Each structure stands twice: as structure tokens, then as C-alpha cells.
PDB file of C-alpha atoms in Angstrom:
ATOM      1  CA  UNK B   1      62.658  89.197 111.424  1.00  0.00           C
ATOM      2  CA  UNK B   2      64.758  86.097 110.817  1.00  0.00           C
ATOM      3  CA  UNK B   3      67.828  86.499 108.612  1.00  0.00           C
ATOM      4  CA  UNK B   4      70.003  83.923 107.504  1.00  0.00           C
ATOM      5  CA  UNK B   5      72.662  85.113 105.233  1.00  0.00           C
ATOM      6  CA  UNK B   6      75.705  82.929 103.584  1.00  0.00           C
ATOM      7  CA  UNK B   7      78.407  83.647 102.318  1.00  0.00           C
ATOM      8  CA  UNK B   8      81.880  81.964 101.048  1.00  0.00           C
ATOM      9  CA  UNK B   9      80.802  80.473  97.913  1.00  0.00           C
ATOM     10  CA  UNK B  10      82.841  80.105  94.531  1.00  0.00           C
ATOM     11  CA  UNK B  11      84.532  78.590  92.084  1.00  0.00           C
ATOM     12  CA  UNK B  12      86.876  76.297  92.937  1.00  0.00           C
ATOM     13  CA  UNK B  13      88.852  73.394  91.463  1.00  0.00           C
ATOM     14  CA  UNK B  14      88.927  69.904  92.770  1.00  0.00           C
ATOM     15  CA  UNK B  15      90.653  68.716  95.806  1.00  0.00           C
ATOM     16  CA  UNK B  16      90.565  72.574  97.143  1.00  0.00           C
ATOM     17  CA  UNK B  17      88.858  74.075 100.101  1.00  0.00           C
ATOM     18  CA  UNK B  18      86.118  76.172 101.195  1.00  0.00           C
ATOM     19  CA  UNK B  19      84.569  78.117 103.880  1.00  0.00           C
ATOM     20  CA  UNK B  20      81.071  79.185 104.135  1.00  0.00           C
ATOM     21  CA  UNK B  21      79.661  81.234 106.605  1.00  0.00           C
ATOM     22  CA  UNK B  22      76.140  81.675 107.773  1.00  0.00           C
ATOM     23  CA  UNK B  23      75.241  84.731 109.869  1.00  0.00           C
ATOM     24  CA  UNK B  24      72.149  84.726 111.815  1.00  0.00           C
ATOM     25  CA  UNK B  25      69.804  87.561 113.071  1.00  0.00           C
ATOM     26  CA  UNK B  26      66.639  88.144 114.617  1.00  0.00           C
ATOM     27  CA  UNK B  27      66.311  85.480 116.941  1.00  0.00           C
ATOM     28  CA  UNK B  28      68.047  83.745 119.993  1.00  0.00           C
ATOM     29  CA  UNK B  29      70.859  81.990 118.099  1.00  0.00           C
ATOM     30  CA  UNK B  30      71.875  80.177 120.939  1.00  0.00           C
ATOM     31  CA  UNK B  31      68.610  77.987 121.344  1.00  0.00           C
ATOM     32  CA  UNK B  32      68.665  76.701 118.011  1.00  0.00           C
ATOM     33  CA  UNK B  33      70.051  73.770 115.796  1.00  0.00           C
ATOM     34  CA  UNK B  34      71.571  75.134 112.500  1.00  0.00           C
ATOM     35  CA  UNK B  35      71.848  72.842 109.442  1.00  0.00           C
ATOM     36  CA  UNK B  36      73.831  73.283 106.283  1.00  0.00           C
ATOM     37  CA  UNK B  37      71.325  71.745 103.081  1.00  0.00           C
ATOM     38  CA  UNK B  38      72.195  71.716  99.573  1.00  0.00           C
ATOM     39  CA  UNK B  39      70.419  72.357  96.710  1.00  0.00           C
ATOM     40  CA  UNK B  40      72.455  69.910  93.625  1.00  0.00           C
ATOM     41  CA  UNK B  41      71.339  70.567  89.893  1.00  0.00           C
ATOM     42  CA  UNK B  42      69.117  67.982  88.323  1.00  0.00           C
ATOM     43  CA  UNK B  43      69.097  66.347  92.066  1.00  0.00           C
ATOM     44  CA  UNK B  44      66.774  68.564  94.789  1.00  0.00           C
ATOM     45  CA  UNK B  45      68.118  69.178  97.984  1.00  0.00           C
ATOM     46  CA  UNK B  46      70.023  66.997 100.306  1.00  0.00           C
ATOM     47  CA  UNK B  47      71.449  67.546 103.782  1.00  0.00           C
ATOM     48  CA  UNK B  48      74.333  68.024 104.179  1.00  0.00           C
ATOM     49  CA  UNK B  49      75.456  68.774 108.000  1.00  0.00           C
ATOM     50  CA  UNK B  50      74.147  69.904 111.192  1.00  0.00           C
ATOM     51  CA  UNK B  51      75.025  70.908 114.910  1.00  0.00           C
ATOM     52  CA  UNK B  52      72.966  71.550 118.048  1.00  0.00           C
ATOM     53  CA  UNK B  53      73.081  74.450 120.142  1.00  0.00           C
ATOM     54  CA  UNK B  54      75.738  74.327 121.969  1.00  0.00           C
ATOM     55  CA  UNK B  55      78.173  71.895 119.493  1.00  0.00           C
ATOM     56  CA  UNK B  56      77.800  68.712 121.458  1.00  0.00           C
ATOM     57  CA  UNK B  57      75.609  67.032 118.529  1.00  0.00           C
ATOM     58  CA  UNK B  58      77.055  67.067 115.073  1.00  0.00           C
ATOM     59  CA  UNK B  59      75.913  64.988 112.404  1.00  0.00           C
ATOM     60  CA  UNK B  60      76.866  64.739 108.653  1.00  0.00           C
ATOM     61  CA  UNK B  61      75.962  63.158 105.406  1.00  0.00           C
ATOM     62  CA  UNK B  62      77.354  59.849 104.767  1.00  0.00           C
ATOM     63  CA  UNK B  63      78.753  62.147 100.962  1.00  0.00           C
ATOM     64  CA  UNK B  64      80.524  64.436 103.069  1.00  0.00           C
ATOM     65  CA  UNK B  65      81.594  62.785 106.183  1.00  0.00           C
ATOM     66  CA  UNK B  66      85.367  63.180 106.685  1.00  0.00           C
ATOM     67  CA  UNK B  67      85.837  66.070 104.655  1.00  0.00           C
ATOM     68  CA  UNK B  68      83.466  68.485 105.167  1.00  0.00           C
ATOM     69  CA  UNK B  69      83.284  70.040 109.335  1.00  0.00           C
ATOM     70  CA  UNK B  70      80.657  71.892 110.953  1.00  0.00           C
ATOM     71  CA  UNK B  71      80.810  75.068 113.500  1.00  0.00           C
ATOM     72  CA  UNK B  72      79.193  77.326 115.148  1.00  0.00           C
ATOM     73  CA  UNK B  73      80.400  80.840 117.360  1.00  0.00           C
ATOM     74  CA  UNK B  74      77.414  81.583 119.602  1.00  0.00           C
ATOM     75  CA  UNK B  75      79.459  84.854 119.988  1.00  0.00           C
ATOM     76  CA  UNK B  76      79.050  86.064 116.857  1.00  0.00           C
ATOM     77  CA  UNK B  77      76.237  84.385 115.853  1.00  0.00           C
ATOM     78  CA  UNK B  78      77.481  82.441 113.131  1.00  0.00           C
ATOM     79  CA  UNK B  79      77.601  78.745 111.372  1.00  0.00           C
ATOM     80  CA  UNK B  80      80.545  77.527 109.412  1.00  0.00           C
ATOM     81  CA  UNK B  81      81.012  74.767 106.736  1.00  0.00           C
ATOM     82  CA  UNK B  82      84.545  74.128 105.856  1.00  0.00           C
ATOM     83  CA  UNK B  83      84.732  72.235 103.016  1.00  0.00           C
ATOM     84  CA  UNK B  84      88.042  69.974 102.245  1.00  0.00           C
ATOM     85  CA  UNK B  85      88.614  67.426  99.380  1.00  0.00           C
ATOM     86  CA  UNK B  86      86.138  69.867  96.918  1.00  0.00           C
ATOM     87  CA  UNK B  87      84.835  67.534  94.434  1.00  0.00           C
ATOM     88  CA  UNK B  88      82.370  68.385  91.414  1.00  0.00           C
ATOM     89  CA  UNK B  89      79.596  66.260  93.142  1.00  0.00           C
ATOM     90  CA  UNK B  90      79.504  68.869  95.714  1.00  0.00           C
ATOM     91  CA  UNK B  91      78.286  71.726  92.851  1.00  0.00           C
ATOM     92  CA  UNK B  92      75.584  72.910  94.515  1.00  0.00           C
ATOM     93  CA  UNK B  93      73.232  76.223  96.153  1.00  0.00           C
ATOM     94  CA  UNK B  94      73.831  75.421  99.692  1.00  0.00           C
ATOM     95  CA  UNK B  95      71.360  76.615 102.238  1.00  0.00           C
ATOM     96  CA  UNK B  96      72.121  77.527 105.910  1.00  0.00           C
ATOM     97  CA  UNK B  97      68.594  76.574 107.776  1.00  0.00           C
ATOM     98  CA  UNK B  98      67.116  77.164 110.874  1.00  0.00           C
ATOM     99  CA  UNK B  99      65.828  74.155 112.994  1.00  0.00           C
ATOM    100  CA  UNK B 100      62.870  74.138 115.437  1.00  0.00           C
ATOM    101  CA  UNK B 101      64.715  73.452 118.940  1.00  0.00           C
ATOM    102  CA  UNK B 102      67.678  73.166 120.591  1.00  0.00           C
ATOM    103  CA  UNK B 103      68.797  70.096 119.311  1.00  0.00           C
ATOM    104  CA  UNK B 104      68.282  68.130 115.843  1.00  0.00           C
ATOM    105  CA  UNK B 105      64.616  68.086 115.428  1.00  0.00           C
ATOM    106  CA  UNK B 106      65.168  68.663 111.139  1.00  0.00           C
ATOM    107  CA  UNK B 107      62.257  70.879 111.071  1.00  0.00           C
ATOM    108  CA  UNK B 108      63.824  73.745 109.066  1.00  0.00           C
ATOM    109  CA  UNK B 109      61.960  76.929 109.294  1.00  0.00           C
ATOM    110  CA  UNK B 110      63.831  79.655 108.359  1.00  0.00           C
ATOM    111  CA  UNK B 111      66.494  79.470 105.655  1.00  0.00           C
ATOM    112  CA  UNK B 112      68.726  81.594 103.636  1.00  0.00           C
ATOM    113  CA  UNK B 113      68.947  82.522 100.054  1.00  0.00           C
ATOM    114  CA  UNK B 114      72.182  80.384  99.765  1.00  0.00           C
ATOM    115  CA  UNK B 115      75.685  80.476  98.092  1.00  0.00           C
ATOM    116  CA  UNK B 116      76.502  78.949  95.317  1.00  0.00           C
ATOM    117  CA  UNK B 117      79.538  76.230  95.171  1.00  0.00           C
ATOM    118  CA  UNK B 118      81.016  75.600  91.651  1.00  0.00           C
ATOM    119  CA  UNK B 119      83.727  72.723  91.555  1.00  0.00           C
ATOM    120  CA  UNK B 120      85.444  72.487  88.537  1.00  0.00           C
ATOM    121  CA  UNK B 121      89.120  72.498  86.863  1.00  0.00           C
TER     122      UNK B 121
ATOM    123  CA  UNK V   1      68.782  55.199 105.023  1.00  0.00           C
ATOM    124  CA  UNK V   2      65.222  55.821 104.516  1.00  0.00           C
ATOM    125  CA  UNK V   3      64.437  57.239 101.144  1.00  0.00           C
ATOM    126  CA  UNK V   4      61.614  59.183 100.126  1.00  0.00           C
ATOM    127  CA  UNK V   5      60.056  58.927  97.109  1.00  0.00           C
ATOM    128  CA  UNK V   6      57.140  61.285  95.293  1.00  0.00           C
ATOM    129  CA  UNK V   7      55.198  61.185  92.440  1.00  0.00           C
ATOM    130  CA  UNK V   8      54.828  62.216  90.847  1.00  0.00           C
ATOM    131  CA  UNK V   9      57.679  64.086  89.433  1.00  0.00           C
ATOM    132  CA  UNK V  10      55.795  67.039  88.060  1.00  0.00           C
ATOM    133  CA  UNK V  11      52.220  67.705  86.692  1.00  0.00           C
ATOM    134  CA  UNK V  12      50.511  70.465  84.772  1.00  0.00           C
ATOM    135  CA  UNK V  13      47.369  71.694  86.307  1.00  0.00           C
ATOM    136  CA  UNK V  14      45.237  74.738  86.048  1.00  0.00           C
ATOM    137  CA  UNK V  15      44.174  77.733  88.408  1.00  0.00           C
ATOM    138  CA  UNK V  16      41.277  76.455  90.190  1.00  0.00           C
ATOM    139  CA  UNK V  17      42.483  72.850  90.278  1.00  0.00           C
ATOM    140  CA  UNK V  18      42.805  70.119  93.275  1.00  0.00           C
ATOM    141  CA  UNK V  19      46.039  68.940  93.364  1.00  0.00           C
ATOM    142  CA  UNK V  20      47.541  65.848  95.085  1.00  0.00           C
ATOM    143  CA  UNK V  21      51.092  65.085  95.469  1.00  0.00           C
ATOM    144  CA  UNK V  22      52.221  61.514  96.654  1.00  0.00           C
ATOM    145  CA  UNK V  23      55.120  60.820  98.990  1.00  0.00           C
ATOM    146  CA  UNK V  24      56.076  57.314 100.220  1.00  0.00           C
ATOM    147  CA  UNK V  25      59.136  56.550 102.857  1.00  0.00           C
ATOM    148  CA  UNK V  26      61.250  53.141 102.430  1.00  0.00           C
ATOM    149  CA  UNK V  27      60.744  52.245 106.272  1.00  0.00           C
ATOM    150  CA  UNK V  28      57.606  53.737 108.841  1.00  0.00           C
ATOM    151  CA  UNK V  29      58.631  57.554 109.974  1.00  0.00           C
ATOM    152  CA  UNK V  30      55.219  57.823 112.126  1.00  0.00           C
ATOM    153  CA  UNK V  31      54.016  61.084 111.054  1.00  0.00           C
ATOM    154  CA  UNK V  32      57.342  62.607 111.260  1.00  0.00           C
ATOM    155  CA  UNK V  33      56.919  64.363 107.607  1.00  0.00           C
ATOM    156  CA  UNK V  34      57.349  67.678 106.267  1.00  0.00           C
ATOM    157  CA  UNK V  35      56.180  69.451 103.185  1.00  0.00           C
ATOM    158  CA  UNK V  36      58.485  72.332 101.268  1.00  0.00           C
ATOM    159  CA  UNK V  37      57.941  74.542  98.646  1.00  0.00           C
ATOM    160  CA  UNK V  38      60.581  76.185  96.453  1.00  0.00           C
ATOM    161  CA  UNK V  39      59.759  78.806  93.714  1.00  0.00           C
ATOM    162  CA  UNK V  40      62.933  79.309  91.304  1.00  0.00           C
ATOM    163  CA  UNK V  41      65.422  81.450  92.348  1.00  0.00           C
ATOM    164  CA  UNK V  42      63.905  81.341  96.312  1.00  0.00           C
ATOM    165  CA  UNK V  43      64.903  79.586  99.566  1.00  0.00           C
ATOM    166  CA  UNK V  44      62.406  76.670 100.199  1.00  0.00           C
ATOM    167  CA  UNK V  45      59.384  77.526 102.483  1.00  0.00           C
ATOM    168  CA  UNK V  46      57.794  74.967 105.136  1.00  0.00           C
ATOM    169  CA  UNK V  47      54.575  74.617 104.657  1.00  0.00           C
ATOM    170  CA  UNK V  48      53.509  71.818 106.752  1.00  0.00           C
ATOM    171  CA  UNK V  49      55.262  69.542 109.368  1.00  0.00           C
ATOM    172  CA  UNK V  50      54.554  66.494 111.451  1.00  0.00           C
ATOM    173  CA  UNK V  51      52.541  65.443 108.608  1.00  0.00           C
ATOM    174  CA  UNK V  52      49.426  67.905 108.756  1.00  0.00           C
ATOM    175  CA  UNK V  53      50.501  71.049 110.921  1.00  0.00           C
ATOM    176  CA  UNK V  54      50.540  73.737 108.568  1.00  0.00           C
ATOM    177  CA  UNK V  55      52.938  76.283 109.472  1.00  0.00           C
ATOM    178  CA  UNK V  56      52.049  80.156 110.491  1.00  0.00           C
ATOM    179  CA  UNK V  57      51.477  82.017 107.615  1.00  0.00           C
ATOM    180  CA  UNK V  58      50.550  79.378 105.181  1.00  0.00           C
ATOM    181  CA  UNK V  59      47.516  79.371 103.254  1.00  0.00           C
ATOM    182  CA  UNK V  60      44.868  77.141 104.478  1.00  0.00           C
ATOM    183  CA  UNK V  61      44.049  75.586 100.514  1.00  0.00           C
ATOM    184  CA  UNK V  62      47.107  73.308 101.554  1.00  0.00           C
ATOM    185  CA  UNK V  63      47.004  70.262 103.845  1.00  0.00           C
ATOM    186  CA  UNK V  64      48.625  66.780 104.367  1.00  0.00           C
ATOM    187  CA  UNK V  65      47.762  63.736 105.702  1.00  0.00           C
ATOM    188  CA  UNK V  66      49.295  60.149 106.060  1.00  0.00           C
ATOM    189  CA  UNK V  67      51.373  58.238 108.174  1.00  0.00           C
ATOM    190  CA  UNK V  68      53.806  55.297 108.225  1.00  0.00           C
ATOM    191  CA  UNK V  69      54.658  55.347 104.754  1.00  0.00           C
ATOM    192  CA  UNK V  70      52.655  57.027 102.665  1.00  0.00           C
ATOM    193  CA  UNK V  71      51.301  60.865 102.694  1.00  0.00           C
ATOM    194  CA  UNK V  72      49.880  63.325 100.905  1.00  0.00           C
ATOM    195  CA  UNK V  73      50.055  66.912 100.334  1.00  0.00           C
ATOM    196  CA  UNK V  74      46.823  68.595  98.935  1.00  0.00           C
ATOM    197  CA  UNK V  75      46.347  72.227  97.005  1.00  0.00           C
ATOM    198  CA  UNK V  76      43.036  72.929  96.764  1.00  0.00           C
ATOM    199  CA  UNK V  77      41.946  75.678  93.891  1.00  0.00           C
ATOM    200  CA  UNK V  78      45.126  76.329  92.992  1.00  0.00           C
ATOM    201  CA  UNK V  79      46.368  79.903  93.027  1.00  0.00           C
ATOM    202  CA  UNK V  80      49.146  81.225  90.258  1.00  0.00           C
ATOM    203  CA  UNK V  81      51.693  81.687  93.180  1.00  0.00           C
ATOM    204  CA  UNK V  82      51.608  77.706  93.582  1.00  0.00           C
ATOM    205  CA  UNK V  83      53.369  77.133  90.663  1.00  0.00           C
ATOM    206  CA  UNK V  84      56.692  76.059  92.201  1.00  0.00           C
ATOM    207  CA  UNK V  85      58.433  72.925  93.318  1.00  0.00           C
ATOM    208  CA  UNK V  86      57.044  70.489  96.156  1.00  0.00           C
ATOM    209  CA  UNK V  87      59.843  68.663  98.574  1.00  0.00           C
ATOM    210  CA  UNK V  88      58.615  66.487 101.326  1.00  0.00           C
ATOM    211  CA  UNK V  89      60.841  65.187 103.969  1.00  0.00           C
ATOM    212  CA  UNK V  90      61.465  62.770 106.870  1.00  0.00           C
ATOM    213  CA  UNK V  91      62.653  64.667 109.842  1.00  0.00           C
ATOM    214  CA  UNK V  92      62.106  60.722 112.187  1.00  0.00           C
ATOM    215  CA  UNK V  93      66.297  59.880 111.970  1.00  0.00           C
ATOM    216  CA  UNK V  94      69.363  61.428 110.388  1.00  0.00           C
ATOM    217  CA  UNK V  95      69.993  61.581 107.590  1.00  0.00           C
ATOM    218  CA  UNK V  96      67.064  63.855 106.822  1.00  0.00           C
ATOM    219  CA  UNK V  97      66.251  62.561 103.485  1.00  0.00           C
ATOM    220  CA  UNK V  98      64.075  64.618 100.947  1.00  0.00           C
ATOM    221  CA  UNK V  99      62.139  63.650  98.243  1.00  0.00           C
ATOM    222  CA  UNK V 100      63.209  64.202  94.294  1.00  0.00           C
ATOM    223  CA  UNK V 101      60.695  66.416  94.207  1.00  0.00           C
ATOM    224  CA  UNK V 102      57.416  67.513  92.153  1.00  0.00           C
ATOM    225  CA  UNK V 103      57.365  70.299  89.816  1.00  0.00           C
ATOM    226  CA  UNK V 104      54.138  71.715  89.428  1.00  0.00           C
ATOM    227  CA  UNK V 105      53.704  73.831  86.043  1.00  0.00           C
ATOM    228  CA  UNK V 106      50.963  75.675  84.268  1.00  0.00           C
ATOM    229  CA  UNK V 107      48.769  73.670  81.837  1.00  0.00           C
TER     230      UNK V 107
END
């Protein structure tokens, strides 16, 4: 069974920073794209970040580009999101999700049951 | 950036209904399309993708159609466990854009 599990949310005032985590199981982590997508009160969800298999193809949202940075560790199975320059436009459920492929397809097929950012002094 | 848009944003509707959600894109996306649905409190599901490929698992009372710019997602004889919110979006360039969304409720 596909797992997706985050971790690393919280409270936190502006200008701070954050870590998330997304631990995989159940699959071949290694042959997939994993996307971070966020789920912003009153908004829906946006996308946020996302890397290819093997970290040579990275994109980001034009909201988060220069502060926020994507990983992965095929080793451990793992995505991270560190998050720098915390604003309260980034309050949000963010969602680690599965792609389709290798590489950046967006097709997200599996996702997790998120972790919740709160931004605020 | 192409932005989705759907409408509408919610609707009330009854077991048993047919119910037809609109989503437009600002530029063509082919059929490069996907439909979501989130319940409150759950992950969003994908329920269909390249515009009419419903995904394994998913009940056969949905389907979508369309292409370019404008597509549709269908519920026929809706079941309570539809209730939920609707997302469709375009997986044709990055940034993967979604739409606001459409809240269907119980009338």
C-alpha cells in the first residue's frame, strides 16, 4: 500500500523557518516525481514545489521561489521542504504527493494526509 | 500562467441527481486535465486524468470530457459519499494550476 506521511509542521512566526518531511512507503521511491501541494484556507490548493527522481528537475511556485528548497534522499526514502522567509500567506495543509513517472508529469496519485503550517506572531 | 477556472463554485443537488461541473483553462492544455476530489478533513483523490481516464478504483457514475479549454466532469445519480469538493487541474506546463474549486452540498 502507498503511504505518504508528513511531518514538520507548526506554528511559527514570520520570517522563521521550517522543515517538512515526507516519508514514503510501499512503492519504488526512486522512479517517482514527488511534489509538495498546499492546501490555503478560503483559497484550494496550489503547488507549491516539485523534484524528479533523481534531483536533476526542480521546479517551484513563482510564491515561493527563493525561499522555499526542495529535496529528496532516495536512501531513506524521503522528500524535504525547507521553508525560509515564513510568511502568513504560506498558512496552509501542505500535501506531499506522488506523481505518475519519473519525471514531472503533475499527475498526483497518491498523497498524504498533510501537515499543517501556521504563520503568525 | 494558465489559470483554471470552474463553475461553478458550489451547488446543492440531491441523491439521485446528474451533476455537471464546468472547468475552463486561460490558454489550450490539449486534454492534459485532471479531476480531484477532496472530502473535509481527507487528502484529495484523483479521479480522472488526461481529461476522461478515470483512475483504478473510481466509480464509473463519474466521467469527463473536453479539450482545449473547456471540460467537464459529470456525476451521474449521485451517491451521499459525493458530497465533497471538486478540483480540476492542468498538468500541460508548470506551474500546475488548480481550479478554485466546486463544493458540492446536500439540497
Amino acid at each position: 500500500e502507498v503511504q505518504l506521511v508528513e511531518s514538520g509542521g507548526g506554528l511559527v512566526q514570520p520570517g522563521r523557518s521550517l522543515r517538512l518531511s515526507c516519508a514514503a512507503s510501499g512503492f519504488t521511491f526512486d522512479n517517482y516525481a514527488i511534489h509538495w501541494v498546499r492546501l490555503v484556507p478560503g483559497k484550494g490548493l496550489e503547488w507549491v514545489s516539485g523534484i524528479s527522481w533523481n534531483s536533476g528537475s526542480i521546479g517551484y511556485a513563482d510564491s515561493v521561489r527563493g525561499r522555499f528548497t526542495i529535496s529528496r534522499d532516495n536512501a531513506k526514502n524521503s522528500v524535504y521542504l525547507q521553508m525560509n522567509s515564513l510568511r502568513a500567506e504560506d498558512t496552509a495543509l501542505y500535501y506531499c504527493t506522488k506523481d505518475i513517472g519519473l519525471m514531472m508529469k503533475f499527475y498526483f496519485d497518491y498523497w498524504g494526509q498533510g501537515t499543517l503550517v501556521t504563520v503568525s506572531s | 500562467d494558465i489559470q483554471m477556472t470552474q463553475s461553478p463554485s458550489s451547488l446543492s443537488a440531491s441523491v439521485g441527481d446528474r451533476v455537471t461541473i464546468a472547468c475552463r483553462a486561460s490558454q489550450s492544455i490539449s486534454r492534459h486535465l485532471n479531476w480531484y476530489q477532496q472530502k473535509p478533513g481527507r487528502a484529495p483523490k484523483l479521479l480522472i486524468f488526461t481529461a476522461s481516464t478515470l483512475q483504478t478504483g473510481v466509480s464509473s457514475r463519474f466521467s469527463g470530457s473536453g479539450s482545449g479549454t473547456d471540460f467537464t466532469l459529470t456525476i451521474t445519480s449521485l451517491r451521499p459519499e459525493d458530497f465533497a469538493t471538486y478540483y480540476c487541474q492542468q498538468s500541460y506546463t508548470i506551474p500546475p494550476a488548480f481550479g478554485q474549486g466546486t463544493k458540492v452540498e446536500i439540497k
